[in-house]
Tab-separated table of C-alpha atoms in Angstrom:
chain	number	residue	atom	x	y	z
I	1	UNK	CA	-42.692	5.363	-16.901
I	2	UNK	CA	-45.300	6.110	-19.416
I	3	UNK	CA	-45.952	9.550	-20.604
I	4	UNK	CA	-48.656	11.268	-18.700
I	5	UNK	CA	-52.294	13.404	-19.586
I	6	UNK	CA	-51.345	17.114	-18.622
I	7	UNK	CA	-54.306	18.920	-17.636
I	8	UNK	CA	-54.451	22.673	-19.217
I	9	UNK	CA	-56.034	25.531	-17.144
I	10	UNK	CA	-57.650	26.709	-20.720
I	11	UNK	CA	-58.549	29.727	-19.353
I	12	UNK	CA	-55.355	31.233	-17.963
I	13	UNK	CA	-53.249	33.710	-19.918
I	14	UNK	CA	-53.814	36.977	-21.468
I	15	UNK	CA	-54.958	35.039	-25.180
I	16	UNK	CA	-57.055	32.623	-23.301
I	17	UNK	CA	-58.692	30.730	-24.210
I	18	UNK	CA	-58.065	31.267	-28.206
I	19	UNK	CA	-53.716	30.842	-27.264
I	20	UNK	CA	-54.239	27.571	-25.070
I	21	UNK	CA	-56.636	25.824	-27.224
I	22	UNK	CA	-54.487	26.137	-29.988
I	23	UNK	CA	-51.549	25.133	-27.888
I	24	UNK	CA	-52.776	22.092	-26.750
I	25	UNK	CA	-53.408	21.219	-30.610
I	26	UNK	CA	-49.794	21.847	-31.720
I	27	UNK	CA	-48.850	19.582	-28.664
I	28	UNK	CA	-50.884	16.856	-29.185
I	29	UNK	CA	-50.943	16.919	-33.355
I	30	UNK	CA	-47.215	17.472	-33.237
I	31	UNK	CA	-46.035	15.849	-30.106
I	32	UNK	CA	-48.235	13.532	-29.267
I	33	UNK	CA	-48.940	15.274	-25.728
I	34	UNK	CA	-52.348	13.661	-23.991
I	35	UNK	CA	-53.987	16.978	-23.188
I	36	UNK	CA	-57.255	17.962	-21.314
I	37	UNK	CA	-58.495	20.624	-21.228
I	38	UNK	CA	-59.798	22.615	-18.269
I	39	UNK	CA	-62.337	25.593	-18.432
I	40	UNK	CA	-65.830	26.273	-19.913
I	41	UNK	CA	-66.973	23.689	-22.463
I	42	UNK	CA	-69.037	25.641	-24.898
I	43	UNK	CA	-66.243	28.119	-25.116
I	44	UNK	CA	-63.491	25.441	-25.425
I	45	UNK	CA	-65.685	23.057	-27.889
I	46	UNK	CA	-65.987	26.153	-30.259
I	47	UNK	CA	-62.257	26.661	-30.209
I	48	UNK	CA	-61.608	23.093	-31.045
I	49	UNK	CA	-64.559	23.001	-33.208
I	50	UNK	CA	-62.996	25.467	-34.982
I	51	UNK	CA	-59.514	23.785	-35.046
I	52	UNK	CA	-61.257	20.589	-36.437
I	53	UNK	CA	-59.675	19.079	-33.506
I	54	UNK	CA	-62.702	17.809	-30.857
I	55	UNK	CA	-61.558	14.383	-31.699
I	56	UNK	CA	-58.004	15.360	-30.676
I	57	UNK	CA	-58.747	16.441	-27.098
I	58	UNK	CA	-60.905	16.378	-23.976
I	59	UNK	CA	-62.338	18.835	-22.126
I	60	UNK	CA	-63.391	18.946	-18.661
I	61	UNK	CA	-66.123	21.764	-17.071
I	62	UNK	CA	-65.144	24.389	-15.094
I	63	UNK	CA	-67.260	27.134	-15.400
I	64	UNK	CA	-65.347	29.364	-13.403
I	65	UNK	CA	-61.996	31.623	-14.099
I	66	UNK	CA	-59.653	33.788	-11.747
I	67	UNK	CA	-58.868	36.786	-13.171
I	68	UNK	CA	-55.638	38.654	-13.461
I	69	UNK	CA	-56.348	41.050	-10.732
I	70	UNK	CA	-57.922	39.024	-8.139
I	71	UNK	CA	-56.526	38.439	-4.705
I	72	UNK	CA	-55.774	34.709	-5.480
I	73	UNK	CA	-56.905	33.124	-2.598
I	74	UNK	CA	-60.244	34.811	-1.871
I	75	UNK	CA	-61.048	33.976	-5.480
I	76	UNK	CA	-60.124	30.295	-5.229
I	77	UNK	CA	-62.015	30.281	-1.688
I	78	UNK	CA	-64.889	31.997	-3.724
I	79	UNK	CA	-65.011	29.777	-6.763
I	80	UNK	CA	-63.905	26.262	-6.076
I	81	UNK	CA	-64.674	25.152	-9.903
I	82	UNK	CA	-62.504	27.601	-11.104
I	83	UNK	CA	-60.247	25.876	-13.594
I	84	UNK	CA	-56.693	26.264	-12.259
I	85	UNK	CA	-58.496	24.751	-9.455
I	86	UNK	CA	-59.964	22.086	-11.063
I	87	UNK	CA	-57.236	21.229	-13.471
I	88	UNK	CA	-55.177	20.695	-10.381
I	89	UNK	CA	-57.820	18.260	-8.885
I	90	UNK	CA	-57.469	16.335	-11.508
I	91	UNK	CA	-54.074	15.674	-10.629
I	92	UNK	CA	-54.544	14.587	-7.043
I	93	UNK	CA	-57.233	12.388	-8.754
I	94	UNK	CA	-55.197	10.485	-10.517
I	95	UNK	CA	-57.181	11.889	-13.876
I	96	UNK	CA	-54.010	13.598	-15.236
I	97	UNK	CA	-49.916	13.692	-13.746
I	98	UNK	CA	-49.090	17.432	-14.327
I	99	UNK	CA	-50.854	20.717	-14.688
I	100	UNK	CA	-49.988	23.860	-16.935
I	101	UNK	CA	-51.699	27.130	-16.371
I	102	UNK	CA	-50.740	30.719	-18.139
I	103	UNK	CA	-52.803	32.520	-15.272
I	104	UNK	CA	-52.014	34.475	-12.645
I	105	UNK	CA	-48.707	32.265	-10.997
I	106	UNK	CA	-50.413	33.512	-7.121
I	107	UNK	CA	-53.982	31.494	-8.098
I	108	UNK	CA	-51.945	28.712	-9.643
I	109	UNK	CA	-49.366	28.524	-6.674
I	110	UNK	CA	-52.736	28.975	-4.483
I	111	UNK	CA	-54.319	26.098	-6.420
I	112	UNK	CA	-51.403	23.725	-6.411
I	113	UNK	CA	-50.948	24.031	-2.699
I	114	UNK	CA	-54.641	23.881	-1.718
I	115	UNK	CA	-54.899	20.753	-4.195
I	116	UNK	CA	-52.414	18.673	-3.553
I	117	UNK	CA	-51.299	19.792	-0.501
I	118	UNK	CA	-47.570	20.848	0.503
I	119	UNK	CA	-44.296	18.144	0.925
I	120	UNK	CA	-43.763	17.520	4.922
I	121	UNK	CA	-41.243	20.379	6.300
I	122	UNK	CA	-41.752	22.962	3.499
I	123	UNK	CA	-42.904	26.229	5.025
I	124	UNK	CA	-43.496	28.041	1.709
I	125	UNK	CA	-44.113	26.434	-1.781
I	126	UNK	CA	-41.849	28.386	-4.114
I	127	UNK	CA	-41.862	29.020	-7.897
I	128	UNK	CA	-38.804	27.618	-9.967
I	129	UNK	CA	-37.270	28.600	-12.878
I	130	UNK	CA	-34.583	27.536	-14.440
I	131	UNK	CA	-32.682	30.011	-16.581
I	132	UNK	CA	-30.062	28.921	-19.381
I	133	UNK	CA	-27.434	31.026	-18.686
I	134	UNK	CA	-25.059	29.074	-20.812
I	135	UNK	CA	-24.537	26.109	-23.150
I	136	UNK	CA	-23.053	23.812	-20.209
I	137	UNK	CA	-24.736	25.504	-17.335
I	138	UNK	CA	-28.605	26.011	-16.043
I	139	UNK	CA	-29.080	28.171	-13.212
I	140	UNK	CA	-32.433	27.557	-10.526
I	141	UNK	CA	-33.709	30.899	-10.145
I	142	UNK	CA	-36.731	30.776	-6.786
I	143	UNK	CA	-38.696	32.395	-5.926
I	144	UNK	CA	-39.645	33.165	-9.807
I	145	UNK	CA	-42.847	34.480	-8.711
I	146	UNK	CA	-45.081	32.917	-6.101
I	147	UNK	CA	-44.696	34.826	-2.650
I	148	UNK	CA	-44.227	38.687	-2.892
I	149	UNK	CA	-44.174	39.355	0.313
I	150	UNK	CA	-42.243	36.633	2.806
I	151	UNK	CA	-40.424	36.151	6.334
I	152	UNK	CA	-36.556	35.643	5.795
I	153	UNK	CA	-37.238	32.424	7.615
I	154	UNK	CA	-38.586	30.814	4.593
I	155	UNK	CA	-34.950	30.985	2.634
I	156	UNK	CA	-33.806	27.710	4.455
I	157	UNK	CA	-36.506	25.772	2.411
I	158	UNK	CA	-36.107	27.752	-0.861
I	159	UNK	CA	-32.326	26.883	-0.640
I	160	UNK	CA	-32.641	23.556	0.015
I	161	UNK	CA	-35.742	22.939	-2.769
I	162	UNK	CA	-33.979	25.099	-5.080
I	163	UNK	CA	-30.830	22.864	-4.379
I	164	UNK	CA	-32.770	19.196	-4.861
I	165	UNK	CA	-33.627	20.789	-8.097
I	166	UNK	CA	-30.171	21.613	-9.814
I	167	UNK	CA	-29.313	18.056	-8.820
I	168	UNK	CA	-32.107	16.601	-10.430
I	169	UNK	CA	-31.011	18.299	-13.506
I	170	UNK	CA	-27.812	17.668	-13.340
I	171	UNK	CA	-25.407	19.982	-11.100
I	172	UNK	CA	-23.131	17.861	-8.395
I	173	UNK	CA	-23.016	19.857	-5.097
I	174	UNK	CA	-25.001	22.641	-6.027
I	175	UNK	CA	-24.119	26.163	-5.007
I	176	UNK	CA	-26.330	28.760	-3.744
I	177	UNK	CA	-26.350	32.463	-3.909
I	178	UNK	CA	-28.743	35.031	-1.867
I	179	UNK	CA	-29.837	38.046	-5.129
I	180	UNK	CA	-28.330	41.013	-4.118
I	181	UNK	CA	-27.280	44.473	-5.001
I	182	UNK	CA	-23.782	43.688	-3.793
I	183	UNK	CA	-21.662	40.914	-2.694
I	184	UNK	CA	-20.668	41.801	0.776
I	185	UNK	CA	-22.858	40.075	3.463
I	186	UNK	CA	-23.462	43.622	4.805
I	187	UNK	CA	-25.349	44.441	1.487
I	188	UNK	CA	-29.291	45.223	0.849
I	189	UNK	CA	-32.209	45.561	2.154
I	190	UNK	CA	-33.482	44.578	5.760
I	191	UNK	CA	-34.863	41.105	3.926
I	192	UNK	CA	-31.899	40.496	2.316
I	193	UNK	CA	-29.750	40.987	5.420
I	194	UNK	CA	-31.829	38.372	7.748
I	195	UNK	CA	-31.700	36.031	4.527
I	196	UNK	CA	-28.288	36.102	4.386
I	197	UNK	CA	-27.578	35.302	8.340
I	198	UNK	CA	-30.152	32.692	8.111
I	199	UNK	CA	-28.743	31.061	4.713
I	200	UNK	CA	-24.672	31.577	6.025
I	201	UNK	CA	-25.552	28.252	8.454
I	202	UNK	CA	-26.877	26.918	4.523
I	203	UNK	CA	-24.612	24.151	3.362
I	204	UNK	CA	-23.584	24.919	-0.245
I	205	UNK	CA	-24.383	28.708	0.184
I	206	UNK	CA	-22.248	31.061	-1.266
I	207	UNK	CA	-23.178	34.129	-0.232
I	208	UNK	CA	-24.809	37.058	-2.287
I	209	UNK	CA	-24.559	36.911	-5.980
I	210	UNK	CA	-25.535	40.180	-8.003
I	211	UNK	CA	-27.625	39.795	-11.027
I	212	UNK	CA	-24.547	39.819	-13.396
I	213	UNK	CA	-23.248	37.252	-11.294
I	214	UNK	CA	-26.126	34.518	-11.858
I	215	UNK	CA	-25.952	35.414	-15.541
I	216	UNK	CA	-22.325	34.650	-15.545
I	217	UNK	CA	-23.288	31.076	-13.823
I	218	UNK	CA	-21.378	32.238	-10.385
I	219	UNK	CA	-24.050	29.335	-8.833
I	220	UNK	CA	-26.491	26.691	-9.548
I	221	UNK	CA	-29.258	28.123	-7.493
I	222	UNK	CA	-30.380	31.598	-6.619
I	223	UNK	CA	-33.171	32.649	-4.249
I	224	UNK	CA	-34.586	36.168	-3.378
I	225	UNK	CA	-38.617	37.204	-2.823
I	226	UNK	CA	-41.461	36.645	-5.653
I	227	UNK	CA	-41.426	40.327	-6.083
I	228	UNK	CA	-37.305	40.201	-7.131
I	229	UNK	CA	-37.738	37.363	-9.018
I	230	UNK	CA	-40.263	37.880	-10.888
I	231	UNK	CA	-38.503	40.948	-12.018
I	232	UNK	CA	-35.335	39.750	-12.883
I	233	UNK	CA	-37.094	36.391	-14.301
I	234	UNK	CA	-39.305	39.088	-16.434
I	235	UNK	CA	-35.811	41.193	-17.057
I	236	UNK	CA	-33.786	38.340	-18.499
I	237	UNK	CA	-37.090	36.814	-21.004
I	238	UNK	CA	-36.996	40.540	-22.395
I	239	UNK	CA	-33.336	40.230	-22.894
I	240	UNK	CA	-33.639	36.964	-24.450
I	241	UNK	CA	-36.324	38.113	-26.616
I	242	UNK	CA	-34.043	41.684	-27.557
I	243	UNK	CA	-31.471	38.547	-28.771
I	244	UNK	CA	-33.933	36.450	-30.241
I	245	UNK	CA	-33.036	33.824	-28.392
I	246	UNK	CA	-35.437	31.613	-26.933
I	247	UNK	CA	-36.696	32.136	-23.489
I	248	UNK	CA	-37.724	29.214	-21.066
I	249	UNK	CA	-41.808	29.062	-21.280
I	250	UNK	CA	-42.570	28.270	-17.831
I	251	UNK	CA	-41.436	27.350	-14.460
I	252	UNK	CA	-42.197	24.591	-11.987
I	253	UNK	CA	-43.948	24.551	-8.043
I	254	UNK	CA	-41.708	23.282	-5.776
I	255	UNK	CA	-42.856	21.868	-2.949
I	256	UNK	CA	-46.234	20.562	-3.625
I	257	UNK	CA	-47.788	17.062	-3.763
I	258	UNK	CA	-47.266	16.800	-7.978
I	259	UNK	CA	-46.430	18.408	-11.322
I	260	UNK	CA	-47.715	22.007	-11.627
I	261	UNK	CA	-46.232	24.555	-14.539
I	262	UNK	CA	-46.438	28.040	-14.851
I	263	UNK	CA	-46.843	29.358	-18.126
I	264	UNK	CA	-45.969	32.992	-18.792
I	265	UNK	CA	-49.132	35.066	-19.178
I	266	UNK	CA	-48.625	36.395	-22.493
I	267	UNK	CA	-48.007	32.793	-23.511
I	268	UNK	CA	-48.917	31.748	-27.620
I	269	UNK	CA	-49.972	28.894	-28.743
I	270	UNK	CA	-46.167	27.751	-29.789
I	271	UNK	CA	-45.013	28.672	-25.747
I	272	UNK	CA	-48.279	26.145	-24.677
I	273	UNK	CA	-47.229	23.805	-26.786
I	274	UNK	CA	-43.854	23.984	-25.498
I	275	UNK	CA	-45.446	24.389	-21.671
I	276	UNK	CA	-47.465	21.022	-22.328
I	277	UNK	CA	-44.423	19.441	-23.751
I	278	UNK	CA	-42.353	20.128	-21.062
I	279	UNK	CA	-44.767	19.505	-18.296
I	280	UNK	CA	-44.936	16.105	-19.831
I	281	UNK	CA	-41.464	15.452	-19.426
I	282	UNK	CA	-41.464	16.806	-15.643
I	283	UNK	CA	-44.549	14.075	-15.501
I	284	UNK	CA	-43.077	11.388	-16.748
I	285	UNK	CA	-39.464	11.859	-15.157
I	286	UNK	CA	-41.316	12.101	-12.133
I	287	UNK	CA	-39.224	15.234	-11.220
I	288	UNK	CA	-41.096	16.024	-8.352
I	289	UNK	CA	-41.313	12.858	-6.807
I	290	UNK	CA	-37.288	13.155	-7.023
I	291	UNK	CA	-37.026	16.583	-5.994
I	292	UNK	CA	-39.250	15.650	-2.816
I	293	UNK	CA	-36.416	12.434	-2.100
I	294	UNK	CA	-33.806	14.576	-3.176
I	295	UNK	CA	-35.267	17.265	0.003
I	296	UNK	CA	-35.971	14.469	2.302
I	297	UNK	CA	-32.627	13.536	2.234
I	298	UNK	CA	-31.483	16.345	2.669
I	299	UNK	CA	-33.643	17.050	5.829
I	300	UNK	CA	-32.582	13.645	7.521
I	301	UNK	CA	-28.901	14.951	7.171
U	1	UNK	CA	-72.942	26.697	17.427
U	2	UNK	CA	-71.894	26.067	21.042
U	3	UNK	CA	-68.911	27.251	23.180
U	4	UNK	CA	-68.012	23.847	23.067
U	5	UNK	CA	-68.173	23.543	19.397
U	6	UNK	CA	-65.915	26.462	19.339
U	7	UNK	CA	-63.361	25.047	21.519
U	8	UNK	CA	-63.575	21.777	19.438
U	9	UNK	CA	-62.378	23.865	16.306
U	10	UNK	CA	-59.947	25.434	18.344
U	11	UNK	CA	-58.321	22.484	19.449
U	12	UNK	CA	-59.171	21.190	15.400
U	13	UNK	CA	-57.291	24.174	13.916
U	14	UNK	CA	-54.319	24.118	16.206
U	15	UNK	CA	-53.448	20.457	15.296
U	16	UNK	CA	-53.224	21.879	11.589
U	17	UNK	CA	-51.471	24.571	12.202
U	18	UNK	CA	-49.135	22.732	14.270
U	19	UNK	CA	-48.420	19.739	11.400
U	20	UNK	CA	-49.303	21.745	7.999
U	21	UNK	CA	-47.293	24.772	9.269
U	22	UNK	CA	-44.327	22.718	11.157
U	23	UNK	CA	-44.304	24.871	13.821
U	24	UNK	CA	-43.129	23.623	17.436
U	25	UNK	CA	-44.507	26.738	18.986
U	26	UNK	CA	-47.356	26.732	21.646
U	27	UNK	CA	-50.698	28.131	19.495
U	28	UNK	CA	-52.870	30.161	22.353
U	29	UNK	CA	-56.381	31.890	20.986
U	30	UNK	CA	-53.804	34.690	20.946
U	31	UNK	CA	-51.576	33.604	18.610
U	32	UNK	CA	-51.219	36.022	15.780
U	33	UNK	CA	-51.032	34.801	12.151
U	34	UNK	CA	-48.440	37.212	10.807
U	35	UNK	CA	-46.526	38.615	13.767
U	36	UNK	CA	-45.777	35.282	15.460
U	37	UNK	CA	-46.508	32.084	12.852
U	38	UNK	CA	-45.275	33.982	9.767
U	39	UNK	CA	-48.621	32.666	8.153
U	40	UNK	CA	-50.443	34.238	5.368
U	41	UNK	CA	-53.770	34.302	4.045
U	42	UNK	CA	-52.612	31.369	1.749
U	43	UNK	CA	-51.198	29.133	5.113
U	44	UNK	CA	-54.411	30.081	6.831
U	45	UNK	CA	-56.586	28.966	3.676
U	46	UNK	CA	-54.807	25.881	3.359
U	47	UNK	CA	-55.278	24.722	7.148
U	48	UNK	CA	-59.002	26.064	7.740
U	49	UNK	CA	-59.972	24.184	4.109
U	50	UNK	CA	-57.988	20.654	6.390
U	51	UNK	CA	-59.975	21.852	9.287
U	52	UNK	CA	-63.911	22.067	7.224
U	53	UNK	CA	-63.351	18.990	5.426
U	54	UNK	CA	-62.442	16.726	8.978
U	55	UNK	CA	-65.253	19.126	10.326
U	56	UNK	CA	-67.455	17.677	7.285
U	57	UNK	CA	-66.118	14.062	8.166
U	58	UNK	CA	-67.972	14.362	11.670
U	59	UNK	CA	-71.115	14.800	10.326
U	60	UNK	CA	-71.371	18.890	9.953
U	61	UNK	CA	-71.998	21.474	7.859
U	62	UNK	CA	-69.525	23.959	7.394
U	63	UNK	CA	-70.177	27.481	5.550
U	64	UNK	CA	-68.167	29.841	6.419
U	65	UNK	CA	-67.760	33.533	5.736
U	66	UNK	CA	-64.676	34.329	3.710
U	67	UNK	CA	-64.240	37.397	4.280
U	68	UNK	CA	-64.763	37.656	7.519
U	69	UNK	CA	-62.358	34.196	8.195
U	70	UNK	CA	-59.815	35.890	5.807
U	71	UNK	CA	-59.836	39.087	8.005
U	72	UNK	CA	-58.983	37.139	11.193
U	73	UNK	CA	-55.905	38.030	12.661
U	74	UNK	CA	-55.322	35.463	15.499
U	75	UNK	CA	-55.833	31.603	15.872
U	76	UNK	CA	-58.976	32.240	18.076
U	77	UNK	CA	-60.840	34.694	16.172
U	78	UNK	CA	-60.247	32.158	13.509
U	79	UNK	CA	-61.515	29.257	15.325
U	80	UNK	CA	-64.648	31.974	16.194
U	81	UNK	CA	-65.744	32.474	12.472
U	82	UNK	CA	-65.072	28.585	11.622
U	83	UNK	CA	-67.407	27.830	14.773
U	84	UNK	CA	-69.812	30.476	13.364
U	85	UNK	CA	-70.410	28.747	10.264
U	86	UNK	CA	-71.426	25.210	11.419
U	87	UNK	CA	-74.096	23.416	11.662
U	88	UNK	CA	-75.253	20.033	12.797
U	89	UNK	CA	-76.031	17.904	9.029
């Protein structure tokens, strides 16, 4: 399978676009990454311009951006050219095989979903990440960041996407565990307690797992709310970074038609490099594609 | 538009809720979004933007007020503001 373009919302991320522009350089002088570039041309031609690099890389329009503090999906009902939007168009075009954006992860989830549509039986798209908990051992951490606020009944699918996942990278059997602040089934919040009666029916679920727990490896897969996870996902980078070791740069939408990355907000140029690099990879290994068999099997079971 | 035109939608969105959504349940005009489909604004969004572009497909126009559609709170009064903003093309 040939390597495929990754287009780069250009304008998502707390340094954009001076940080993605000069991403997408490293990647493609370095790496060899196809990139384009999605967001407002004069602005992105300048940065490139200024990079000596408008040969390098090509830029499509989209004159329109969703801020940080936007309700996602009015904005991306408000402006359809905005350029997560667009950048994800491009991959239900055909024009490009994954998508990276360092914006808000609620417009990009938005995007994805409204783009290229959700896989048959998924009731929520969810927001993976994996974390590197040890040499041997990754753990699937969802939902990293997508849904705040959800319904326990959409645990089922984040379990069983979460699940397709670790076995695409690797783990046999995969084990589950509900985030908790104890282990007992009786533990946390009203959430929690529905998720866990819901999940017990789970195969491969095994039971709650405190925080220590997923760092220790305890599972493959771990599921709680965006709101948790995005905390704990934000706790363990600022760990890592305390360590100076290096933190994963992004995460992956499960449960979508296609390849779409979330970049950390605060992203540099190196951590879009790395993004485009990986989303690349994720293109060309056709992870999704596998993830969705991996979930339709699992359904028909 | 038309009563009928509203009931068309109706009838349009339900479909989409029904296969989007996977939801066996029966969808009256008094189905609520939250409280009975566990749909959000996102769900919603991604079924009414299925619903304009097959509306589109039959030869109207469709411009519909966002905030208005966003503040609907059951399947009908969403099939009322999608029905508000049409037009024959």
């Amino acid at each position: 399978m040939t390597t495929p373009r990754v287009a780069l919302d250009a304008m998502g991320g707390d340094d954009a676009p001076a940080a993605t522009v000069a991403g997408a350089v490293q990647a493609a002088r370095e790496h060899g990454v196809a990139v384009t570039l999605v967001g407002r041309r004069d602005e992105l031609q300048q940065h490139l311009a200024a990079a000596g690099a408008e040969d390098v890389i090509e830029i499509v329009d989209a004159p329109d951006v969703v801020e940080m503090d936007e309700d996602p999906v009015a904005a991306l009902r408000a402006k359809p050219r905005a350029s997560v939007r667009v950048a994800c168009q491009l991959v239900a075009d055909g024009a490009a095989g994954a998508v990276v954006s360092a914006g808000s992860t609620g417009a990009t989830l938005t995007a994805a979903l409204l783009g290229l549509g959700r896989l048959p039986g998924i009731r929520r798209p969810v927001v993976a990440a994996v974390l590197p908990v040890s040499d041997r051992r990754d753990v699937v951490l969802l939902d990293a960041g997508g849904t705040s606020d959800v319904y326990p009944d959409v645990f089922g699918g984040y379990a069983l996407m979460g699940a397709a996942y670790a076995e695409v990278l690797g783990a046999t059997s995969p084990t589950v565990g509900l985030l908790n602040i104890g282990v007992e089934p009786g533990k946390g919040n009203a959430l929690a307690k529905s998720a866990f009666a819901l999940l017990d029916q789970t195969a491969g679920f095994a039971g709650n797992v405190e925080p220590g727990d997923v760092l220790c490896g305890a599972v493959d897969v771990v599921v709680t709310d965006g709101f948790t996870g995005n905390i704990f996902l934000k706790t363990v980078e600022a760990l890592a970074t305390l360590e100076q070791r290096e933190a994963n740069a992004s995460a992956l939408v499960l449960g979508v038609g296609g390849a779409v990355l979330v970049a950390h907000g605060s992203a540099a140029a190196p951590d879009v490099a790395r993004a485009l690099r990986r989303a690349a990879q994720v293109g060309r290994a056709g992870l999704a594609s596998m993830v969705a068999r991996r979930l339709a099997e699992k359904e028909a079971t | 538009m038309t009563e009928a035109a509203e009931h068309d939608v109706f009838a349009l969105l339900t479909e989409r809720i029904t296969v989007i959504l996977g939801l066996d349940d029966q969808v009256t005009p008094d189905t609520r979004f939250d409280e009975d489909l566990h749909a959000d604004s996102l769900d919603l969004v991604e079924v009414v933007e299925n619903v304009e572009q097959a509306l589109r497909d039959r030869g109207y126009q469709v411009a519909v007020d966002d905030d208005a559609l966003l503040g609907a709170r059951t399947v009908g009064e969403a099939a009322e503001q999608i029905a508000k903003g049409l037009s024959l093309a």
